Short mmCIF file of N, CA, C and O in Angstrom, two decimals:
data_model
loop_
_atom_site.label_atom_id
_atom_site.label_comp_id
_atom_site.label_asym_id
_atom_site.label_seq_id
_atom_site.Cartn_x
_atom_site.Cartn_y
_atom_site.Cartn_z
N MET A 1 -72.23 -72.44 11.36
CA MET A 1 -71.75 -71.77 10.93
C MET A 1 -72.92 -71.25 9.48
O MET A 1 -73.41 -72.00 9.33
N GLY A 2 -72.62 -69.80 9.21
CA GLY A 2 -73.67 -69.15 7.85
C GLY A 2 -73.82 -69.79 6.47
O GLY A 2 -72.68 -71.03 6.62
N GLU A 3 -74.24 -69.50 6.18
CA GLU A 3 -74.76 -69.51 4.54
C GLU A 3 -72.48 -68.92 3.74
O GLU A 3 -71.99 -68.51 4.41
N VAL A 4 -72.27 -70.57 2.79
CA VAL A 4 -71.33 -70.02 2.26
C VAL A 4 -71.21 -69.45 1.08
O VAL A 4 -71.75 -69.51 0.42
N PHE A 5 -69.70 -68.45 0.53
CA PHE A 5 -70.30 -67.69 -0.38
C PHE A 5 -68.48 -67.97 -0.85
O PHE A 5 -67.44 -67.72 -0.38
N GLU A 6 -68.36 -67.82 -2.40
CA GLU A 6 -67.42 -68.64 -2.57
C GLU A 6 -67.52 -67.31 -3.89
O GLU A 6 -67.52 -66.94 -4.52
N PHE A 7 -65.69 -67.21 -4.33
CA PHE A 7 -65.34 -66.20 -4.67
C PHE A 7 -63.61 -66.90 -5.71
O PHE A 7 -62.95 -66.73 -4.60
N PRO A 8 -63.81 -66.86 -6.75
CA PRO A 8 -62.86 -67.54 -7.43
C PRO A 8 -61.61 -66.25 -7.76
O PRO A 8 -62.18 -65.04 -8.27
N VAL A 9 -60.78 -66.63 -7.18
CA VAL A 9 -59.05 -65.67 -7.53
C VAL A 9 -58.53 -66.37 -8.05
O VAL A 9 -57.86 -67.22 -7.99
N ARG A 10 -57.76 -65.51 -9.73
CA ARG A 10 -57.12 -66.53 -10.77
C ARG A 10 -55.50 -65.77 -10.00
O ARG A 10 -55.23 -64.42 -9.64
N VAL A 11 -54.31 -66.24 -8.91
CA VAL A 11 -52.95 -65.52 -9.14
C VAL A 11 -51.81 -64.47 -10.43
O VAL A 11 -51.68 -65.49 -11.06
N TYR A 12 -52.45 -63.65 -10.29
CA TYR A 12 -51.21 -63.07 -11.70
C TYR A 12 -49.85 -63.00 -11.43
O TYR A 12 -49.62 -62.15 -10.03
N TYR A 13 -49.59 -62.19 -11.92
CA TYR A 13 -47.88 -62.22 -11.84
C TYR A 13 -47.21 -60.77 -10.99
O TYR A 13 -46.68 -60.98 -10.16
N GLU A 14 -48.09 -59.47 -10.98
CA GLU A 14 -48.59 -58.50 -10.03
C GLU A 14 -48.49 -58.68 -9.04
O GLU A 14 -48.59 -58.08 -7.63
N ASP A 15 -49.47 -60.54 -8.70
CA ASP A 15 -49.49 -59.88 -6.40
C ASP A 15 -48.34 -61.14 -6.55
O ASP A 15 -48.58 -60.87 -4.58
N THR A 16 -47.61 -61.91 -7.26
CA THR A 16 -46.20 -62.12 -6.43
C THR A 16 -45.12 -61.36 -6.34
O THR A 16 -45.12 -60.14 -7.02
N ASP A 17 -44.20 -62.22 -4.85
CA ASP A 17 -42.70 -61.63 -4.30
C ASP A 17 -41.78 -62.03 -5.91
O ASP A 17 -42.45 -62.58 -7.36
N ALA A 18 -40.72 -61.60 -5.66
CA ALA A 18 -40.11 -61.67 -6.60
C ALA A 18 -38.82 -64.46 -6.67
O ALA A 18 -38.97 -63.88 -7.74
N GLY A 19 -39.94 -64.59 -6.01
CA GLY A 19 -39.75 -65.58 -5.65
C GLY A 19 -41.48 -66.84 -6.77
O GLY A 19 -41.35 -67.75 -6.80
N GLY A 20 -42.25 -65.33 -6.93
CA GLY A 20 -43.23 -66.38 -7.40
C GLY A 20 -44.16 -66.25 -6.31
O GLY A 20 -45.72 -67.55 -6.92
N ILE A 21 -44.01 -66.53 -5.40
CA ILE A 21 -45.20 -66.45 -3.78
C ILE A 21 -45.94 -65.74 -4.09
O ILE A 21 -45.72 -64.11 -4.18
N VAL A 22 -47.65 -65.60 -3.91
CA VAL A 22 -48.13 -64.28 -3.11
C VAL A 22 -47.59 -63.55 -1.81
O VAL A 22 -47.40 -64.21 -0.84
N TYR A 23 -47.66 -61.82 -2.59
CA TYR A 23 -47.12 -61.34 -1.47
C TYR A 23 -48.20 -61.58 -0.38
O TYR A 23 -49.53 -61.19 -0.83
N ASN A 24 -47.53 -61.10 0.76
CA ASN A 24 -48.40 -61.77 1.96
C ASN A 24 -49.88 -60.58 1.80
O ASN A 24 -50.86 -61.15 2.31
N ALA A 25 -49.10 -59.24 1.71
CA ALA A 25 -50.36 -58.19 2.18
C ALA A 25 -51.74 -58.50 0.47
O ALA A 25 -52.99 -58.02 0.66
N ASN A 26 -51.74 -59.23 -0.37
CA ASN A 26 -52.67 -59.70 -1.38
C ASN A 26 -53.83 -60.60 -1.35
O ASN A 26 -54.50 -60.07 -1.51
N TYR A 27 -53.45 -61.67 -0.24
CA TYR A 27 -53.94 -61.95 0.34
C TYR A 27 -55.52 -61.57 1.14
O TYR A 27 -56.53 -61.65 0.91
N LEU A 28 -54.98 -60.48 1.47
CA LEU A 28 -55.86 -59.27 2.45
C LEU A 28 -57.20 -58.69 0.80
O LEU A 28 -57.89 -57.99 1.56
N LYS A 29 -56.08 -58.38 0.19
CA LYS A 29 -57.52 -57.63 -1.30
C LYS A 29 -57.91 -59.17 -2.04
O LYS A 29 -59.34 -58.43 -2.03
N PHE A 30 -57.82 -59.85 -2.04
CA PHE A 30 -58.52 -60.91 -1.98
C PHE A 30 -59.31 -61.31 -1.63
O PHE A 30 -60.52 -61.52 -1.67
N MET A 31 -59.30 -61.10 -0.13
CA MET A 31 -60.42 -61.43 0.99
C MET A 31 -61.30 -60.28 1.05
O MET A 31 -62.59 -60.39 1.46
N GLU A 32 -60.57 -58.54 0.87
CA GLU A 32 -61.60 -57.72 0.69
C GLU A 32 -62.63 -57.50 -0.77
O GLU A 32 -64.13 -57.15 -0.54
N ARG A 33 -62.00 -58.62 -1.77
CA ARG A 33 -62.84 -58.53 -3.32
C ARG A 33 -63.82 -59.75 -2.67
O ARG A 33 -64.78 -59.16 -3.67
N ALA A 34 -63.33 -60.50 -2.12
CA ALA A 34 -64.73 -61.55 -2.03
C ALA A 34 -66.38 -60.75 -0.88
O ALA A 34 -67.14 -61.49 -1.10
N ARG A 35 -65.54 -60.01 0.05
CA ARG A 35 -66.54 -60.14 0.72
C ARG A 35 -67.35 -58.64 -0.05
O ARG A 35 -68.54 -58.54 0.21
N THR A 36 -66.81 -57.69 -0.31
CA THR A 36 -67.12 -56.71 -1.20
C THR A 36 -68.10 -57.71 -1.99
O THR A 36 -69.86 -57.04 -2.75
N GLU A 37 -68.07 -58.70 -2.87
CA GLU A 37 -69.17 -59.66 -3.86
C GLU A 37 -69.66 -60.34 -3.20
O GLU A 37 -70.78 -60.48 -3.66
N PHE A 38 -69.55 -60.62 -1.93
CA PHE A 38 -70.62 -60.98 -0.44
C PHE A 38 -71.85 -60.26 -0.62
O PHE A 38 -73.11 -61.37 -1.43
N LEU A 39 -71.46 -59.58 -0.38
CA LEU A 39 -72.55 -58.34 -0.36
C LEU A 39 -73.30 -57.89 -1.95
O LEU A 39 -74.64 -57.88 -1.60
N ARG A 40 -72.47 -57.81 -2.83
CA ARG A 40 -73.15 -56.96 -3.89
C ARG A 40 -74.24 -58.38 -4.24
O ARG A 40 -75.23 -58.35 -4.53
N ALA A 41 -73.73 -59.57 -4.05
CA ALA A 41 -74.70 -60.50 -4.47
C ALA A 41 -76.44 -60.84 -3.12
O ALA A 41 -76.88 -61.18 -3.52
N LYS A 42 -75.43 -60.33 -2.18
CA LYS A 42 -76.58 -59.81 -0.58
C LYS A 42 -77.62 -58.61 -1.61
O LYS A 42 -78.44 -58.28 -0.96
N GLY A 43 -77.62 -57.76 -2.40
CA GLY A 43 -77.91 -56.93 -2.90
C GLY A 43 -77.89 -55.54 -2.56
O GLY A 43 -78.54 -54.24 -2.81
N VAL A 44 -76.48 -55.56 -1.38
CA VAL A 44 -75.46 -54.51 -1.00
C VAL A 44 -74.58 -53.58 -1.29
O VAL A 44 -73.61 -54.90 -1.82
N GLU A 45 -75.41 -52.79 -2.46
CA GLU A 45 -73.34 -52.16 -3.14
C GLU A 45 -73.03 -50.05 -2.06
O GLU A 45 -73.86 -50.01 -1.78
N GLN A 46 -71.47 -50.43 -1.62
CA GLN A 46 -71.10 -50.18 -0.54
C GLN A 46 -71.22 -48.22 -1.48
O GLN A 46 -71.13 -48.22 -0.60
N ASP A 47 -71.31 -48.38 -2.70
CA ASP A 47 -71.23 -47.29 -3.31
C ASP A 47 -72.25 -46.19 -3.34
O ASP A 47 -72.33 -44.98 -2.98
N LEU A 48 -73.90 -47.48 -3.12
CA LEU A 48 -75.06 -46.77 -2.27
C LEU A 48 -74.99 -46.64 -1.30
O LEU A 48 -75.51 -45.33 -0.53
N LEU A 49 -74.39 -47.24 0.10
CA LEU A 49 -74.29 -47.03 1.23
C LEU A 49 -73.14 -45.87 1.81
O LEU A 49 -74.12 -44.56 2.44
N LEU A 50 -72.33 -45.61 0.65
CA LEU A 50 -72.05 -44.29 1.00
C LEU A 50 -72.72 -43.34 0.47
O LEU A 50 -72.50 -42.06 0.94
N GLN A 51 -73.30 -43.16 -0.52
CA GLN A 51 -74.19 -41.89 -0.95
C GLN A 51 -74.95 -42.38 0.39
O GLN A 51 -75.75 -40.89 0.62
N GLU A 52 -75.50 -42.94 1.26
CA GLU A 52 -76.16 -42.71 2.31
C GLU A 52 -76.31 -42.40 3.50
O GLU A 52 -76.93 -41.84 4.72
N GLY A 53 -74.51 -42.36 3.35
CA GLY A 53 -73.63 -41.38 4.77
C GLY A 53 -73.60 -42.79 5.40
O GLY A 53 -72.83 -42.00 6.71
N HIS A 54 -72.96 -43.72 4.87
CA HIS A 54 -72.33 -45.28 6.00
C HIS A 54 -71.42 -46.03 5.01
O HIS A 54 -71.66 -45.54 3.68
N ALA A 55 -70.59 -46.33 5.47
CA ALA A 55 -69.75 -46.80 5.00
C ALA A 55 -69.50 -48.15 6.11
O ALA A 55 -69.21 -48.47 7.78
N PHE A 56 -68.55 -49.59 5.79
CA PHE A 56 -68.50 -50.17 6.14
C PHE A 56 -66.73 -50.33 6.21
O PHE A 56 -66.32 -50.26 4.70
N VAL A 57 -66.08 -50.57 7.26
CA VAL A 57 -64.60 -50.31 7.56
C VAL A 57 -63.68 -51.13 8.25
O VAL A 57 -64.37 -52.28 9.18
N VAL A 58 -62.89 -52.10 7.42
CA VAL A 58 -61.81 -53.36 8.51
C VAL A 58 -62.06 -52.79 9.58
O VAL A 58 -60.74 -51.87 9.87
N SER A 59 -61.80 -53.13 11.05
CA SER A 59 -61.75 -52.68 12.17
C SER A 59 -60.17 -53.79 12.79
O SER A 59 -60.06 -53.48 14.05
N ARG A 60 -60.90 -54.35 12.87
CA ARG A 60 -60.33 -55.96 12.77
C ARG A 60 -59.44 -56.85 12.15
O ARG A 60 -61.00 -57.65 11.71
N THR A 61 -58.23 -57.53 11.91
CA THR A 61 -57.99 -58.52 11.50
C THR A 61 -56.65 -59.53 11.78
O THR A 61 -56.14 -59.40 12.80
N GLU A 62 -57.61 -61.15 12.42
CA GLU A 62 -56.54 -61.81 13.04
C GLU A 62 -56.28 -62.74 11.24
O GLU A 62 -57.39 -63.54 10.64
N ILE A 63 -54.77 -62.80 11.42
CA ILE A 63 -54.66 -63.88 9.44
C ILE A 63 -53.63 -65.16 10.03
O ILE A 63 -52.53 -64.63 10.61
N ASP A 64 -54.22 -65.68 9.60
CA ASP A 64 -53.05 -66.66 9.44
C ASP A 64 -52.86 -67.66 7.92
O ASP A 64 -53.58 -67.65 7.43
N PHE A 65 -50.88 -67.24 7.47
CA PHE A 65 -51.18 -68.28 6.49
C PHE A 65 -50.15 -69.61 6.91
O PHE A 65 -49.07 -70.10 7.64
N ARG A 66 -51.47 -70.37 6.01
CA ARG A 66 -50.87 -71.55 5.90
C ARG A 66 -49.64 -72.66 4.89
O ARG A 66 -48.95 -73.33 5.98
N SER A 67 -49.67 -72.10 4.15
CA SER A 67 -49.01 -72.70 2.87
C SER A 67 -49.39 -71.72 1.42
O SER A 67 -50.30 -70.35 1.59
N ALA A 68 -48.13 -71.22 0.95
CA ALA A 68 -48.09 -70.80 -0.13
C ALA A 68 -48.64 -70.77 -1.29
O ALA A 68 -48.43 -71.60 -1.66
N ALA A 69 -49.00 -69.75 -2.17
CA ALA A 69 -50.31 -69.76 -3.09
C ALA A 69 -48.84 -69.20 -4.49
O ALA A 69 -48.04 -68.15 -3.91
N ARG A 70 -49.38 -69.47 -5.58
CA ARG A 70 -48.13 -69.31 -6.45
C ARG A 70 -48.81 -68.56 -7.78
O ARG A 70 -49.37 -68.29 -7.79
N PHE A 71 -47.44 -67.97 -8.18
CA PHE A 71 -48.20 -67.65 -9.45
C PHE A 71 -49.03 -68.60 -11.02
O PHE A 71 -48.85 -69.35 -10.46
N ASN A 72 -50.27 -67.81 -11.20
CA ASN A 72 -50.96 -68.87 -11.93
C ASN A 72 -52.04 -69.62 -11.35
O ASN A 72 -52.86 -70.33 -11.96
N GLU A 73 -51.65 -69.58 -10.06
CA GLU A 73 -52.76 -70.64 -9.08
C GLU A 73 -54.03 -70.03 -9.36
O GLU A 73 -54.11 -68.88 -9.28
N LEU A 74 -55.11 -71.09 -9.49
CA LEU A 74 -56.62 -70.31 -8.93
C LEU A 74 -56.65 -70.77 -7.88
O LEU A 74 -56.76 -71.82 -7.61
N LEU A 75 -57.77 -70.10 -7.05
CA LEU A 75 -57.64 -69.60 -5.58
C LEU A 75 -59.28 -69.89 -5.38
O LEU A 75 -59.71 -69.30 -6.53
N ASN A 76 -59.92 -69.85 -3.95
CA ASN A 76 -60.83 -70.01 -3.93
C ASN A 76 -61.69 -69.09 -2.61
O ASN A 76 -61.15 -70.01 -1.53
N VAL A 77 -62.11 -68.49 -2.63
CA VAL A 77 -61.99 -67.45 -1.25
C VAL A 77 -63.38 -67.50 -1.23
O VAL A 77 -63.99 -67.63 -1.57
N ILE A 78 -63.38 -68.40 0.65
CA ILE A 78 -64.68 -69.15 1.37
C ILE A 78 -65.45 -67.72 2.30
O ILE A 78 -64.44 -67.33 3.20
N THR A 79 -66.35 -67.76 2.27
CA THR A 79 -66.12 -66.13 2.99
C THR A 79 -67.55 -67.13 3.68
O THR A 79 -68.45 -66.78 2.84
N GLN A 80 -67.76 -66.51 5.15
CA GLN A 80 -68.91 -66.54 5.68
C GLN A 80 -69.52 -65.49 7.28
O GLN A 80 -68.28 -64.63 7.77
N VAL A 81 -71.06 -65.28 7.09
CA VAL A 81 -71.09 -64.10 7.89
C VAL A 81 -71.10 -64.91 10.00
O VAL A 81 -71.55 -65.75 9.72
N ILE A 82 -70.58 -64.58 10.33
CA ILE A 82 -70.38 -65.51 12.09
C ILE A 82 -71.03 -64.96 12.97
O ILE A 82 -70.99 -65.09 13.89
N GLU A 83 -70.46 -63.34 12.83
CA GLU A 83 -71.61 -62.48 13.86
C GLU A 83 -72.20 -61.22 13.54
O GLU A 83 -71.59 -60.53 12.57
N VAL A 84 -73.21 -60.59 14.07
CA VAL A 84 -73.88 -59.43 13.32
C VAL A 84 -74.23 -58.97 14.44
O VAL A 84 -74.99 -59.39 16.16
N LYS A 85 -73.34 -57.42 14.77
CA LYS A 85 -73.69 -56.21 16.33
C LYS A 85 -74.22 -55.82 15.76
O LYS A 85 -74.98 -55.42 14.33
N ARG A 86 -74.44 -54.75 16.79
CA ARG A 86 -75.25 -53.47 15.35
C ARG A 86 -74.85 -52.50 15.46
O ARG A 86 -75.16 -52.22 14.51
N ALA A 87 -73.44 -52.41 15.13
CA ALA A 87 -72.61 -51.41 14.69
C ALA A 87 -71.65 -52.15 13.80
O ALA A 87 -70.37 -51.34 13.53
N SER A 88 -71.52 -53.34 13.60
CA SER A 88 -69.70 -54.03 13.90
C SER A 88 -70.80 -55.58 13.13
O SER A 88 -71.86 -56.19 13.19
N LEU A 89 -69.33 -56.17 11.99
CA LEU A 89 -69.97 -57.42 11.92
C LEU A 89 -68.47 -58.13 11.64
O LEU A 89 -67.53 -57.90 11.79
N ARG A 90 -68.47 -59.86 12.13
CA ARG A 90 -67.71 -60.77 11.38
C ARG A 90 -67.59 -61.64 10.92
O ARG A 90 -68.43 -62.19 10.97
N PHE A 91 -66.40 -61.39 9.83
CA PHE A 91 -66.84 -62.48 8.54
C PHE A 91 -65.52 -63.76 9.18
O PHE A 91 -64.40 -63.58 9.71
N SER A 92 -65.35 -65.20 9.06
CA SER A 92 -64.69 -65.61 9.01
C SER A 92 -64.37 -66.15 7.08
O SER A 92 -65.49 -65.95 6.61
N GLN A 93 -63.17 -65.96 7.06
CA GLN A 93 -62.33 -66.03 5.59
C GLN A 93 -61.30 -67.41 5.28
O GLN A 93 -60.81 -67.02 6.31
N GLN A 94 -61.82 -67.73 4.56
CA GLN A 94 -60.73 -69.46 3.94
C GLN A 94 -60.39 -68.72 2.72
O GLN A 94 -60.83 -68.89 1.57
N ILE A 95 -59.18 -69.16 2.21
CA ILE A 95 -58.01 -69.31 0.84
C ILE A 95 -58.00 -70.33 0.41
O ILE A 95 -57.02 -70.79 0.88
N LEU A 96 -58.54 -71.02 -0.16
CA LEU A 96 -58.40 -72.56 -0.14
C LEU A 96 -57.30 -72.52 -1.66
O LEU A 96 -57.92 -72.12 -2.94
N ALA A 97 -56.00 -74.02 -2.12
CA ALA A 97 -56.40 -73.78 -3.44
C ALA A 97 -56.89 -74.99 -3.70
O ALA A 97 -58.08 -75.16 -3.36
N ALA A 98 -56.85 -74.94 -5.72
CA ALA A 98 -57.64 -75.67 -6.69
C ALA A 98 -57.50 -77.69 -6.07
O ALA A 98 -59.02 -77.79 -6.13
N ASP A 99 -56.40 -77.78 -5.50
CA ASP A 99 -56.10 -79.00 -4.92
C ASP A 99 -57.44 -78.83 -3.02
O ASP A 99 -56.82 -80.21 -2.60
N GLY A 100 -57.33 -77.74 -2.64
CA GLY A 100 -57.77 -78.25 -1.90
C GLY A 100 -57.59 -77.84 -0.17
O GLY A 100 -58.48 -77.63 0.92
N ARG A 101 -56.03 -77.14 -0.99
CA ARG A 101 -54.92 -77.39 0.38
C ARG A 101 -55.12 -75.69 0.84
O ARG A 101 -55.42 -74.77 0.20
N LEU A 102 -55.42 -75.36 1.99
CA LEU A 102 -55.86 -74.15 2.72
C LEU A 102 -54.42 -73.79 2.71
O LEU A 102 -53.74 -73.78 3.01
N VAL A 103 -55.02 -72.25 1.98
CA VAL A 103 -53.36 -71.32 2.21
C VAL A 103 -53.92 -70.63 3.22
O VAL A 103 -52.77 -70.06 3.69
N THR A 104 -55.00 -69.89 3.22
CA THR A 104 -55.09 -68.63 4.28
C THR A 104 -56.27 -68.78 5.39
O THR A 104 -57.00 -68.54 4.35
N GLN A 105 -56.49 -68.23 6.51
CA GLN A 105 -57.57 -68.16 7.18
C GLN A 105 -57.77 -66.42 7.69
O GLN A 105 -56.87 -66.50 8.54
N ALA A 106 -58.88 -66.08 7.92
CA ALA A 106 -59.12 -64.72 8.51
C ALA A 106 -59.82 -64.61 9.12
O ALA A 106 -60.66 -65.13 8.82
N MET A 107 -60.12 -63.81 10.35
CA MET A 107 -61.23 -63.66 10.95
C MET A 107 -61.15 -61.58 10.73
O MET A 107 -60.12 -61.19 11.16
N VAL A 108 -62.68 -61.33 10.08
CA VAL A 108 -62.00 -59.91 9.60
C VAL A 108 -63.47 -59.17 10.84
O VAL A 108 -64.28 -59.49 10.31
N GLN A 109 -62.56 -58.12 11.40
CA GLN A 109 -63.95 -57.64 11.67
C GLN A 109 -64.49 -56.39 11.07
O GLN A 109 -63.60 -55.70 11.03
N ILE A 110 -65.40 -56.03 11.06
CA ILE A 110 -65.99 -54.89 9.95
C ILE A 110 -66.86 -54.31 10.77
O ILE A 110 -67.82 -54.45 11.53
N ALA A 111 -66.55 -52.90 10.97
CA ALA A 111 -67.77 -51.67 11.60
C ALA A 111 -68.48 -50.57 10.57
O ALA A 111 -67.53 -50.87 9.45
N CYS A 112 -69.73 -49.93 10.83
CA CYS A 112 -70.22 -49.73 10.24
C CYS A 112 -69.76 -48.22 11.39
O CYS A 112 -70.37 -48.24 12.13
N VAL A 113 -69.74 -47.51 9.90
CA VAL A 113 -69.80 -45.34 10.25
C VAL A 113 -69.92 -45.09 9.85
O VAL A 113 -70.63 -45.25 8.53
N SER A 114 -70.05 -43.84 9.98
CA SER A 114 -71.11 -42.35 9.29
C SER A 114 -70.27 -41.75 8.70
O SER A 114 -68.45 -41.97 9.04
N HIS A 115 -70.00 -41.17 7.15
CA HIS A 115 -69.56 -41.23 6.09
C HIS A 115 -69.44 -39.55 5.88
O HIS A 115 -70.62 -39.35 5.32
N PRO A 116 -68.32 -38.94 6.21
CA PRO A 116 -67.49 -38.65 6.25
C PRO A 116 -66.43 -38.47 7.73
O PRO A 116 -65.90 -38.45 7.78
N GLN A 117 -68.18 -38.32 8.97
CA GLN A 117 -67.10 -38.38 10.07
C GLN A 117 -66.82 -39.65 10.62
O GLN A 117 -65.63 -39.05 11.06
N MET A 118 -66.48 -40.70 10.34
CA MET A 118 -65.83 -42.33 10.55
C MET A 118 -66.23 -42.83 11.91
O MET A 118 -65.62 -42.42 13.26
N LYS A 119 -67.78 -41.50 12.69
CA LYS A 119 -68.05 -42.31 13.18
C LYS A 119 -68.71 -43.54 13.53
O LYS A 119 -69.42 -43.74 12.55
N PRO A 120 -68.78 -44.72 14.81
CA PRO A 120 -69.43 -45.81 14.66
C PRO A 120 -71.05 -45.96 14.63
O PRO A 120 -71.44 -44.42 15.43
N VAL A 121 -71.52 -46.45 13.78
CA VAL A 121 -73.25 -46.19 14.17
C VAL A 121 -73.91 -47.69 13.44
O VAL A 121 -73.70 -48.02 13.43
N ALA A 122 -74.78 -47.25 13.87
CA ALA A 122 -75.65 -48.72 13.60
C ALA A 122 -75.85 -49.06 12.32
O ALA A 122 -76.03 -48.15 11.31
N ILE A 123 -75.76 -50.65 12.05
CA ILE A 123 -75.79 -51.15 10.48
C ILE A 123 -77.49 -50.54 9.93
O ILE A 123 -78.38 -51.11 10.88
N PRO A 124 -77.66 -50.54 9.00
CA PRO A 124 -79.12 -49.84 8.85
C PRO A 124 -79.96 -51.31 8.63
O PRO A 124 -79.24 -52.47 8.70
N GLU A 125 -80.70 -50.99 9.22
CA GLU A 125 -81.72 -52.37 9.06
C GLU A 125 -82.05 -52.62 7.90
O GLU A 125 -81.71 -54.73 8.20
N LYS A 126 -81.73 -52.47 7.16
CA LYS A 126 -82.43 -53.04 5.85
C LYS A 126 -81.08 -53.87 5.83
O LYS A 126 -81.08 -55.16 4.82
N ILE A 127 -80.11 -53.58 5.22
CA ILE A 127 -78.85 -54.46 5.52
C ILE A 127 -78.63 -55.51 6.65
O ILE A 127 -78.17 -57.10 6.35
N LYS A 128 -79.61 -54.65 7.92
CA LYS A 128 -78.36 -55.92 9.22
C LYS A 128 -79.39 -57.36 8.83
O LYS A 128 -79.27 -58.41 8.65
N GLY A 129 -80.37 -57.35 9.00
CA GLY A 129 -81.77 -58.24 7.95
C GLY A 129 -81.41 -59.03 6.79
O GLY A 129 -81.03 -60.49 7.36
N VAL A 130 -80.30 -58.85 5.75
CA VAL A 130 -79.70 -59.31 4.80
C VAL A 130 -78.38 -60.45 5.69
O VAL A 130 -78.14 -60.76 5.32
N LEU A 131 -77.90 -59.27 6.37
CA LEU A 131 -76.81 -60.09 7.42
C LEU A 131 -76.92 -60.74 8.22
O LEU A 131 -76.78 -62.28 7.97
N LEU A 132 -78.42 -60.82 9.00
CA LEU A 132 -78.75 -61.73 10.18
C LEU A 132 -79.66 -62.86 8.90
O LEU A 132 -79.19 -63.60 9.41
N SER A 133 -80.30 -62.52 8.03
CA SER A 133 -80.17 -63.87 7.12
C SER A 133 -79.10 -65.00 7.13
O SER A 133 -79.14 -66.22 6.44
N ALA A 134 -78.04 -64.69 6.73
CA ALA A 134 -76.94 -65.12 5.65
C ALA A 134 -75.76 -65.45 7.28
O ALA A 134 -75.18 -66.62 6.81
N ARG A 135 -76.61 -65.99 8.43
CA ARG A 135 -76.25 -65.82 9.13
C ARG A 135 -75.60 -67.29 9.68
O ARG A 135 -77.42 -67.65 9.49
#
């Protein structure tokens, strides 16, 4: 596997259900934030990508829920690029609790599309180079 990027997330009350457990869809939000911050750390700003007529969109997600996270827990989202193709890339992501417990893990496939047409296009070469170096 490639370079590991870590992003901390605190579970807020708004992230939980009536039982104080993180609502399942919010794990996807935590992972989205981590991927965005990974790209930002690599010098890839998605708003500039949009201005250039490209966007990254999620095209597939496989997720396994292993244990529950609760209100006020500090989580760590681990992100790694595992595959880079002409017009797509794949991330492996895990969310770990502060005690090291695996909360959830996912494989997330991202497609590069033209914006606003939303048609698949090649990842711009400068960005592809950054992604390949992190793999």
